[in-house]
Amino acid sequence: MSPQRKFGRKKTPIWQWFSEGEKLNSSHYLARCNFCKQSCPGEPSKMVKHILVTCEEIHQDERNNIENILANASTKKTKNLQKNNSLPQVDNHNDNCNTNTNDVPEVEDISVLSIGEKASINRQLLKALISANAPLSFVEDPEVIKLFQMLNPRYKLPSRKWLSTSVLDKIHENVQCGIQHFISDSMFLTLSGDGWTNVSKNSMLNFIITNEKHESQIFKIDNYSNQRHTGDNIFAIYREIGMSIGLNKWTAFISDSGSDFKKAQRGRVLTIPCMAHQTNLLVKKIVESTYFTPVIKKMLVIINHFRNSNLALSKLRELAGNATLKPQYPCITRWTTFTKSAKTILEIKTNLKVIALIHTSYLISLLKPYDCVIKILETERATLGQVAASWAWLRGVINKSSLTNNDFKDSLIIEIDNRWQKIFNPVFLITWFLHPFHHSKGLNLTWHLYVQEAAYGLFCTFYPDRNQDQFIDEWLNYSNQEGPFSASSVKNPSFTKFPLRYWRTMLNAAPNLSEFACRLLSIPPNSATSERVWSLLGNIHTERRNRLSPVRAAKMAQISCNISDDDNYIDSSDDIDEFMVNLNQISEKLIDDIHVLDVNNEEIIPALKDVFDSKAEFKLDIEKVEFLAEGGYGKVFKGKWKNGHIQYYDNKNKRWKRYGETWVVLKSIKDLKDVKEEFFKEIEAQMISCEEFSYIIRCYGITKCPTTEDYMMIMDYKEDGSLREYLKTNFHRLSWEEKLELLYTAIKGYLPYYDCNHDTSLALQIVNEGRRPTIDYINTPPAIVKLIERCWSKNPGERPKAIELLNELCSYREKDHKIWKEIEKIEENKKFNIPPQEAALQYEISNQTCYISKHYDVPKTGKHDDYGPETDKYDYSETEYMTIPSDSD
């Protein structure tokens, strides 16, 4: 740096990093950069551009420091200047600016922008355009130019070319610097990759790195159109990427297990298929099956009709009272989207008469467990240990499902077993065992030695130079909870629920096992981040924005990913394993039945049904349990559910969203062994119906009482009491629309058999003599009377099926139906003798009534044996749901 002159104009601060070069005239010199030794004109604006943009020898940290110094110096200078519209404008890239400022109103100037401030605004502008998925041509729009001139006349928008070159390179350089810091700060890294073809027919590959905290970065996106995607070429590409990371950190490679990637899976590094993708392929088996193909075809016909007809969609929204209702079309490559499509069909089913509604409900209930497993395995915090557990749970749910087609059910189970044989890796069981909260919980004792042998072999592969005997000692201490693992402090949930924290704490006590555990727990079971990159790039490089080169589009994707990461930061202490505690929290709405498991020691690969012990226990976080009542088949309790039921999955924050603290009813069921199958079917029907209709008491699932081991239903708690209590004070307020919803009890207002003793004699009269509750024939429409008597028929063949009931009740919606004339006549007869609406319903109840379930030992009389044998030929109907509209409908 040249000495300061005694006379003349003082040099600007930029000269700190330049020296005077060749003299051009009496007062001007060439400036020679102190970093790269290249020369440039000694004009401050061009010197700033060189030091902040062009120079390749300066380190990024030093460049940022220089930029801050220049910005501070410029700010101090501008404070001494008066605000004057005639001041000369300073611009570091005059040749690359838009200058169309016609018709811009005069605005009082607020300040002179420094060079650093302009550069910062340019960078933020590009990040905003990328984040909003706006085209770069935005800066060339005349109205946009006018807007920015009105905001600050001293700022001129950069050109599109300047944004896509210098500004983009500057931001991308900062991103690359952050990625290098990410790699150096990580203990272990997993590499995942995926392929994609853009709108310009360029064959792109991306590579994502994930650290032990399951945080991800886009390491590289490149154009490989000039190479064939063979197994050897793919292997060479990802090996080159992995070697640049370092073998000491590179732990595993995850892919969607395409045919080319399968060939590339070799070498010392673990290669794991994307388990979320593998589960998705199981859903494909269901969607493409002949069992559901007719249903799906009808679904698509309905969806297409409403998507293609604005008039039909408008009428549907009017009938449904939902202005945003829109049937969703499934994505062919995302098989779980068929669940959403089926749900939209059920949303409009009250306004449509569709034969396939029954099977649509079955399709949703069948796909739910698959959806739950995929959502768990797709999260960024999932571990390999959850793979075997969730798949075993899935197999158990399908095995216990109420599918009437046993051949189809068997084919689904066979498909799960076959795919498990193809993708199984012992690391799934090893990682489950090394999770301190799970440990050996639920794992069949038969497979403990298998897991130990597999872990020993994997350790020898990872660390051939380590002390293998010491590793075995540490493994046995952990397995038996001896030595340092016996300390009560390390068994605290604050450690065991967060495996990385646990094993880092044990690093000094068990160095070999701790590092081995951290290595495996750092591997995610999915390549979902790689697939999300293509969604991001697809939004950037579209058919209308096809002028972007693959290199620039890749840089914009990396920048966009970092913007999203900054906005959606998740505390690293949040661990996905809280969703997997004992596995029943995969879905609170499904029966948790992971353990269907027998023992089979002959298979080399453990079958899913053999992995977990059938005696594994599951608990729910329910406290303040209070006894409410007791019935003939169980007891009813009230309790406070600490976290509440699952509402939905929050994709933005990658976690389940729960309702929060809420009161629930726990209804115990005694002696379930004789009615288990029917009980489970009833639970399933209850969950399906309450999912669609808010006025039905919701059932969240079942659990077991820890003391009596009785099954307990978990249901909504209602503070306002039972229907009986409600009718006593509100019977005369009910309209006929509301009565039709509740039928007998609401129509009559009285309890059945209220005026007689509930004993063995009454039971015999009902069973043998066909006694039924009385009907108010005067005040009940004949159509309803006829329907009730058909439902009460002693002969099962005369009783209506559910579909017949649905059609009959739906016909009441029509205002020209005869039932409304019957109702009008009844109301006409009552209008001079109607009780006030505030009046309570009064009637005397026998003191020998008992409105709880009760068992009577009634001898078989054989009086109605003629009905018994005929029941085999009747087709029992499926559950149906419907809604009676109000008069306003």
XYZ file of N, CA and C in Angstrom, residues 74-246:
519
model
N -18.799 4.238 3.950
C -19.738 4.969 3.098
C -20.865 5.567 3.910
N -21.312 4.838 4.959
C -22.390 5.336 5.808
C -21.968 6.585 6.560
N -20.725 6.602 7.073
C -20.226 7.776 7.792
C -20.164 8.995 6.864
N -19.799 8.723 5.598
C -19.692 9.822 4.644
C -21.057 10.413 4.317
N -22.026 9.541 4.127
C -23.351 10.036 3.729
C -24.040 10.800 4.844
N -23.644 10.531 6.094
C -24.252 11.279 7.201
C -23.878 12.753 7.155
N -22.751 13.059 6.531
C -22.305 14.446 6.455
C -22.829 15.172 5.227
N -23.567 14.434 4.374
C -24.120 15.032 3.152
C -25.568 15.438 3.378
N -25.958 16.541 2.822
C -27.363 16.940 2.879
C -28.150 16.204 1.815
N -29.413 15.940 2.133
C -30.254 15.248 1.170
C -30.566 16.203 0.021
N -30.111 15.840 -1.140
C -30.276 16.703 -2.314
C -30.541 15.848 -3.531
N -31.647 16.106 -4.223
C -31.997 15.304 -5.389
C -30.991 15.453 -6.512
N -30.185 16.524 -6.488
C -29.253 16.738 -7.595
C -27.920 16.061 -7.369
N -27.726 15.390 -6.245
C -26.458 14.718 -5.984
C -26.180 13.680 -7.051
N -24.939 13.486 -7.435
C -24.609 12.466 -8.451
C -24.889 11.080 -7.919
N -25.372 10.217 -8.808
C -25.712 8.845 -8.431
C -24.489 7.953 -8.532
N -24.302 7.121 -7.512
C -23.176 6.194 -7.479
C -23.678 4.822 -7.873
N -23.025 4.205 -8.806
C -23.475 2.882 -9.263
C -22.266 2.076 -9.693
N -22.149 0.843 -9.213
C -20.993 0.007 -9.522
C -21.171 -0.799 -10.789
N -22.328 -0.684 -11.454
C -22.520 -1.404 -12.707
C -23.502 -0.639 -13.599
N -23.087 0.598 -13.960
C -23.973 1.452 -14.747
C -24.368 0.818 -16.070
N -23.468 0.044 -16.632
C -23.739 -0.522 -17.949
C -24.739 -1.664 -17.873
N -25.061 -2.125 -16.674
C -25.939 -3.283 -16.540
C -27.229 -2.926 -15.823
N -27.638 -1.677 -15.853
C -28.820 -1.236 -15.124
C -29.937 -0.850 -16.078
N -31.184 -1.042 -15.592
C -32.333 -0.542 -16.333
C -32.470 0.950 -16.067
N -32.734 1.721 -17.084
C -32.793 3.184 -16.948
C -34.131 3.771 -17.357
N -35.126 2.933 -17.535
C -36.444 3.413 -17.953
C -37.176 3.988 -16.748
N -37.060 5.304 -16.552
C -37.669 5.947 -15.380
C -38.697 6.998 -15.777
N -39.214 6.919 -16.981
C -40.233 7.886 -17.424
C -41.486 7.787 -16.569
N -42.115 8.923 -16.397
C -43.393 8.998 -15.684
C -43.274 8.635 -14.216
N -42.040 8.669 -13.671
C -41.879 8.385 -12.246
C -42.109 9.671 -11.474
N -43.030 9.707 -10.532
C -43.285 10.945 -9.779
C -42.083 11.333 -8.933
N -41.955 12.654 -8.697
C -40.842 13.120 -7.898
C -41.054 12.743 -6.438
N -40.029 12.156 -5.865
C -40.083 11.734 -4.475
C -38.874 12.296 -3.756
N -39.060 12.743 -2.558
C -37.949 13.298 -1.800
C -36.904 12.213 -1.545
N -35.670 12.474 -1.868
C -34.595 11.500 -1.705
C -34.347 11.249 -0.225
N -34.185 9.995 0.126
C -33.992 9.661 1.530
C -32.518 9.567 1.905
N -31.642 9.102 1.019
C -30.217 8.990 1.312
C -29.503 8.537 0.057
N -28.193 8.662 0.113
C -27.351 8.124 -0.948
C -26.958 6.714 -0.548
N -27.225 5.755 -1.402
C -26.901 4.361 -1.087
C -25.423 4.115 -1.274
N -24.835 3.448 -0.294
C -23.435 3.057 -0.425
C -23.312 1.882 -1.379
N -22.075 1.596 -1.771
C -21.826 0.469 -2.669
C -22.216 -0.844 -1.993
N -21.867 -0.940 -0.707
C -22.200 -2.157 0.019
C -23.698 -2.357 0.166
N -24.423 -1.248 0.386
C -25.866 -1.341 0.519
C -26.513 -1.770 -0.785
N -26.011 -1.237 -1.905
C -26.555 -1.636 -3.203
C -26.315 -3.113 -3.465
N -25.122 -3.575 -3.162
C -24.809 -4.988 -3.377
C -25.692 -5.882 -2.503
N -25.934 -5.436 -1.247
C -26.778 -6.219 -0.339
C -28.217 -6.268 -0.843
N -28.730 -5.131 -1.358
C -30.098 -5.102 -1.888
C -30.206 -6.002 -3.105
N -29.198 -5.984 -3.972
C -29.215 -6.836 -5.168
C -29.276 -8.313 -4.796
N -28.497 -8.692 -3.803
C -28.498 -10.100 -3.377
C -29.847 -10.484 -2.786
N -30.400 -9.595 -1.958
C -31.698 -9.909 -1.355
C -32.795 -9.950 -2.409
N -32.681 -9.091 -3.432
C -33.661 -9.099 -4.512
C -33.657 -10.439 -5.240
N -32.474 -10.964 -5.555
C -32.394 -12.245 -6.246
C -32.920 -13.374 -5.365
N -32.587 -13.353 -4.077
C -33.092 -14.390 -3.163
C -34.616 -14.326 -3.068
N -35.170 -13.110 -3.091
C -36.621 -12.974 -3.036
C -37.262 -13.524 -4.301
N -36.663 -13.259 -5.456
C -37.200 -13.771 -6.714
C -37.155 -15.294 -6.745
N -36.055 -15.858 -6.237
C -35.935 -17.323 -6.206
C -36.945 -17.914 -5.239
N -37.063 -17.310 -4.058
C -37.981 -17.825 -3.046
C -39.432 -17.754 -3.516
N -39.788 -16.665 -4.218
C -41.161 -16.496 -4.703
C -41.393 -17.196 -6.033
N -40.351 -17.839 -6.558
C -40.449 -18.547 -7.842
C -40.875 -17.595 -8.958
N -40.312 -16.357 -8.910
C -40.615 -15.342 -9.927
C -39.514 -15.346 -10.983
N -39.837 -15.059 -12.232
C -38.815 -15.039 -13.290
C -37.879 -13.844 -13.115
N -36.653 -13.986 -13.624
C -35.680 -12.901 -13.516
C -36.079 -11.713 -14.377
N -36.925 -11.944 -15.361
C -37.399 -10.842 -16.202
C -38.263 -9.859 -15.415
N -38.548 -10.189 -14.172
C -39.302 -9.301 -13.282
C -38.648 -7.925 -13.219
N -37.314 -7.875 -13.211
C -36.602 -6.601 -13.042
C -36.649 -5.760 -14.310
N -37.101 -6.317 -15.430
C -37.168 -5.576 -16.690
C -38.564 -5.036 -16.977
N -39.513 -5.346 -16.109
C -40.876 -4.860 -16.309
C -40.929 -3.361 -15.992
N -41.478 -2.546 -16.900
C -41.496 -1.085 -16.682
C -42.187 -0.668 -15.393
N -43.282 -1.333 -15.050
C -44.001 -0.957 -13.833
C -43.188 -1.291 -12.589
N -42.434 -2.381 -12.626
C -41.561 -2.735 -11.498
C -40.461 -1.697 -11.346
N -39.903 -1.243 -12.480
C -38.849 -0.224 -12.435
C -39.398 1.066 -11.818
N -40.612 1.451 -12.209
C -41.234 2.648 -11.632
C -41.432 2.492 -10.128
N -41.867 1.294 -9.710
C -42.108 1.066 -8.288
C -40.832 1.261 -7.475
N -39.723 0.694 -7.933
C -38.478 0.816 -7.181
C -37.948 2.245 -7.210
N -38.192 2.982 -8.308
C -37.803 4.377 -8.352
C -38.596 5.215 -7.354
N -39.859 4.866 -7.163
C -40.678 5.564 -6.177
C -40.206 5.244 -4.757
N -39.780 4.012 -4.524
C -39.312 3.630 -3.192
C -38.004 4.329 -2.848
N -37.089 4.377 -3.833
C -35.814 5.065 -3.610
C -35.202 5.412 -4.955
N -35.235 6.682 -5.347
C -34.696 7.064 -6.656
C -33.207 6.794 -6.784
N -32.500 6.644 -5.654
C -31.056 6.421 -5.708
C -30.705 4.967 -6.014
N -31.714 4.108 -6.000
C -31.448 2.687 -6.310
C -31.988 2.351 -7.682
N -31.126 1.782 -8.512
C -31.529 1.353 -9.843
C -31.475 -0.167 -9.915
N -32.529 -0.737 -10.435
C -32.602 -2.194 -10.534
C -31.501 -2.730 -11.435
N -30.861 -3.829 -11.015
C -29.876 -4.456 -11.893
C -30.579 -5.132 -13.066
N -29.825 -5.358 -14.134
C -30.405 -6.023 -15.293
C -30.568 -7.513 -15.016
N -31.350 -8.143 -15.860
C -31.551 -9.585 -15.738
C -30.222 -10.338 -15.877
N -29.412 -9.884 -16.818
C -28.114 -10.546 -17.034
C -27.216 -10.402 -15.818
N -27.211 -9.231 -15.220
C -26.374 -9.001 -14.036
C -26.822 -9.890 -12.873
N -28.150 -10.014 -12.702
C -28.669 -10.876 -11.638
C -28.256 -12.331 -11.833
N -28.366 -12.818 -13.094
C -28.122 -14.241 -13.354
C -26.649 -14.591 -13.463
N -25.780 -13.602 -13.386
C -24.338 -13.884 -13.464
C -23.637 -13.447 -12.182
N -23.311 -12.192 -12.093
C -22.492 -11.718 -10.965
C -23.191 -11.893 -9.618
N -24.451 -11.451 -9.532
C -25.164 -11.541 -8.246
C -25.415 -12.997 -7.866
N -25.845 -13.803 -8.838
C -26.088 -15.224 -8.573
C -24.814 -15.925 -8.127
N -23.696 -15.641 -8.806
C -22.426 -16.277 -8.441
C -21.993 -15.876 -7.039
N -22.243 -14.624 -6.687
C -21.876 -14.140 -5.356
C -22.646 -14.896 -4.263
N -23.972 -15.012 -4.443
C -24.781 -15.714 -3.441
C -24.407 -17.191 -3.405
N -24.215 -17.776 -4.576
C -23.877 -19.196 -4.633
C -22.532 -19.473 -3.977
N -21.615 -18.531 -4.090
C -20.313 -18.691 -3.442
C -20.476 -18.753 -1.923
N -21.354 -17.914 -1.393
C -21.624 -17.953 0.049
C -22.256 -19.282 0.454
N -23.180 -19.789 -0.394
C -23.814 -21.071 -0.116
C -22.781 -22.183 -0.110
N -21.905 -22.194 -1.088
C -20.865 -23.224 -1.158
C -19.954 -23.175 0.060
N -19.665 -21.971 0.506
C -18.854 -21.824 1.719
C -19.575 -22.426 2.919
N -20.904 -22.195 2.995
C -21.691 -22.782 4.089
C -21.725 -24.298 4.024
N -21.772 -24.868 2.802
C -21.776 -26.326 2.653
C -20.457 -26.911 3.128
N -19.345 -26.244 2.822
C -18.047 -26.743 3.282
C -17.949 -26.711 4.808
N -18.498 -25.649 5.424
C -18.549 -25.605 6.895
C -19.426 -26.736 7.426
N -20.540 -27.003 6.741
C -21.452 -28.089 7.125
C -20.713 -29.423 7.128
N -19.896 -29.670 6.098
C -19.142 -30.928 6.011
C -18.096 -31.009 7.108
N -17.354 -29.930 7.320
C -16.281 -29.963 8.322
C -16.822 -30.098 9.738
N -18.027 -29.589 9.988
C -18.599 -29.664 11.332
C -19.332 -30.975 11.594
N -19.534 -31.802 10.564
C -20.297 -33.042 10.713
C -19.394 -34.190 11.132
N -19.942 -35.074 11.936
C -19.206 -36.254 12.389
C -19.324 -37.386 11.362
N -20.564 -37.605 10.868
C -20.815 -38.607 9.839
C -21.732 -38.005 8.785
N -21.588 -38.493 7.549
C -22.402 -37.988 6.446
C -22.949 -39.142 5.616
N -24.217 -39.043 5.273
C -24.871 -39.995 4.370
C -25.128 -39.294 3.044
N -24.838 -40.001 1.962
C -25.021 -39.454 0.624
C -26.239 -40.102 -0.018
N -27.143 -39.290 -0.520
C -28.303 -39.813 -1.251
C -28.359 -39.161 -2.619
N -28.917 -39.871 -3.596
C -28.944 -39.355 -4.959
C -30.191 -39.774 -5.696
N -30.514 -39.015 -6.729
C -31.686 -39.326 -7.541
C -31.498 -38.696 -8.907
N -32.171 -39.243 -9.914
C -32.070 -38.744 -11.272
C -33.359 -38.078 -11.726
N -33.249 -37.195 -12.741
C -34.401 -36.429 -13.220
C -34.089 -35.883 -14.604
N -35.104 -35.765 -15.437
C -34.957 -35.160 -16.758
C -35.776 -33.886 -16.792
N -35.130 -32.750 -17.093
C -35.830 -31.469 -17.070
C -36.559 -31.210 -18.382
N -37.175 -30.029 -18.504
C -37.983 -29.718 -19.685
C -37.127 -29.588 -20.934
N -35.836 -29.345 -20.757
C -34.926 -29.255 -21.895
C -34.304 -30.603 -22.236
N -34.814 -31.669 -21.630
C -34.344 -33.034 -21.869
C -32.895 -33.231 -21.434
N -32.474 -32.483 -20.414
C -31.171 -32.715 -19.807
C -31.302 -33.731 -18.690
N -30.422 -34.699 -18.660
C -30.457 -35.738 -17.636
C -29.638 -35.276 -16.441
N -30.344 -34.970 -15.332
C -29.705 -34.381 -14.157
C -29.600 -35.406 -13.032
N -28.554 -35.266 -12.236
C -28.391 -36.054 -11.020
C -28.140 -35.096 -9.862
N -28.765 -35.365 -8.707
C -28.457 -34.566 -7.529
C -27.850 -35.454 -6.452
N -27.088 -34.855 -5.575
C -26.458 -35.572 -4.469
C -26.653 -34.758 -3.203
N -27.309 -35.374 -2.230
C -27.647 -34.725 -0.959
C -26.784 -35.321 0.148
N -26.230 -34.489 0.991
C -25.482 -34.969 2.150
C -26.301 -34.702 3.415
N -26.344 -35.685 4.291
C -27.113 -35.601 5.533
C -26.192 -35.943 6.694
N -26.161 -35.105 7.720
C -25.259 -35.360 8.848
C -25.942 -36.188 9.929
N -25.228 -36.370 11.033
C -25.749 -37.225 12.100
C -26.976 -36.628 12.785
N -27.179 -35.325 12.651
C -28.371 -34.683 13.194
C -29.540 -34.746 12.205
N -29.324 -35.402 11.091
C -30.318 -35.554 10.015
C -30.664 -34.205 9.388
N -29.680 -33.296 9.373
C -29.791 -32.044 8.630
C -29.175 -32.264 7.253
N -29.786 -31.678 6.224
C -29.376 -31.970 4.848
C -28.936 -30.719 4.110
N -28.055 -30.935 3.122
C -27.626 -29.886 2.207
C -27.535 -30.474 0.803
N -27.842 -29.661 -0.209
C -27.628 -30.083 -1.602
C -26.141 -29.942 -1.895
N -25.454 -31.060 -2.029
C -24.013 -31.012 -2.267
C -23.702 -30.684 -3.724
N -24.476 -31.286 -4.633
C -24.167 -31.078 -6.038
C -25.366 -31.437 -6.896
N -25.604 -30.630 -7.936
C -26.563 -30.953 -8.989
C -25.835 -30.749 -10.310
N -25.824 -31.770 -11.133
C -25.038 -31.660 -12.363
C -25.754 -32.325 -13.524
N -25.329 -31.934 -14.715
C -25.897 -32.451 -15.959
C -25.044 -33.630 -16.439
N -25.653 -34.814 -16.487
C -24.949 -36.016 -16.930
C -25.585 -36.573 -18.211
N -26.022 -35.665 -19.073
C -26.663 -36.102 -20.310
C -25.698 -36.811 -21.244
N -24.407 -36.508 -21.118
C -23.424 -37.095 -22.022
C -22.894 -38.444 -21.534
N -23.507 -38.991 -20.472
C -23.079 -40.291 -19.958
C -24.268 -41.230 -19.859
N -23.999 -42.497 -20.102
C -25.037 -43.503 -19.909
C -25.149 -43.805 -18.423
N -26.397 -43.953 -17.941
C -26.613 -44.179 -16.515
C -26.566 -45.675 -16.201
N -25.428 -46.264 -16.473
C -25.234 -47.666 -16.140
C -24.776 -47.789 -14.696
N -24.812 -49.017 -14.184
C -24.402 -49.223 -12.802
C -22.974 -48.790 -12.554
N -22.065 -49.098 -13.499
C -20.658 -48.741 -13.328
C -20.470 -47.227 -13.326
N -21.149 -46.535 -14.241
C -21.006 -45.080 -14.297
C -21.584 -44.409 -13.052
N -22.740 -44.892 -12.609
C -23.347 -44.326 -11.397
C -22.427 -44.551 -10.199
N -21.868 -45.753 -10.107
C -20.961 -46.055 -8.999
C -19.749 -45.129 -9.025
N -19.191 -44.903 -10.215
C -18.018 -44.036 -10.333
C -18.348 -42.603 -9.930
N -19.547 -42.138 -10.290
C -19.950 -40.766 -9.965
C -20.097 -40.588 -8.469
N -20.854 -41.481 -7.833
C -21.082 -41.260 -6.396
C -19.845 -41.607 -5.577
N -18.967 -42.464 -6.092
C -17.697 -42.715 -5.380
C -16.827 -41.469 -5.420
N -16.822 -40.786 -6.568
C -16.051 -39.540 -6.670
C -16.582 -38.500 -5.691
N -17.929 -38.401 -5.595
C -18.531 -37.462 -4.642
C -18.170 -37.864 -3.215
N -18.287 -39.160 -2.919
C -17.996 -39.635 -1.567
C -16.545 -39.444 -1.177
N -15.647 -39.652 -2.121
C -14.221 -39.472 -1.821
C -13.911 -38.010 -1.527
N -14.622 -37.088 -2.191
C -14.401 -35.674 -1.906
C -14.888 -35.307 -0.505
N -15.875 -36.056 -0.012
C -16.332 -35.842 1.366
C -15.327 -36.406 2.354
N -14.803 -37.597 2.045
C -13.855 -38.258 2.941
C -14.420 -39.566 3.465
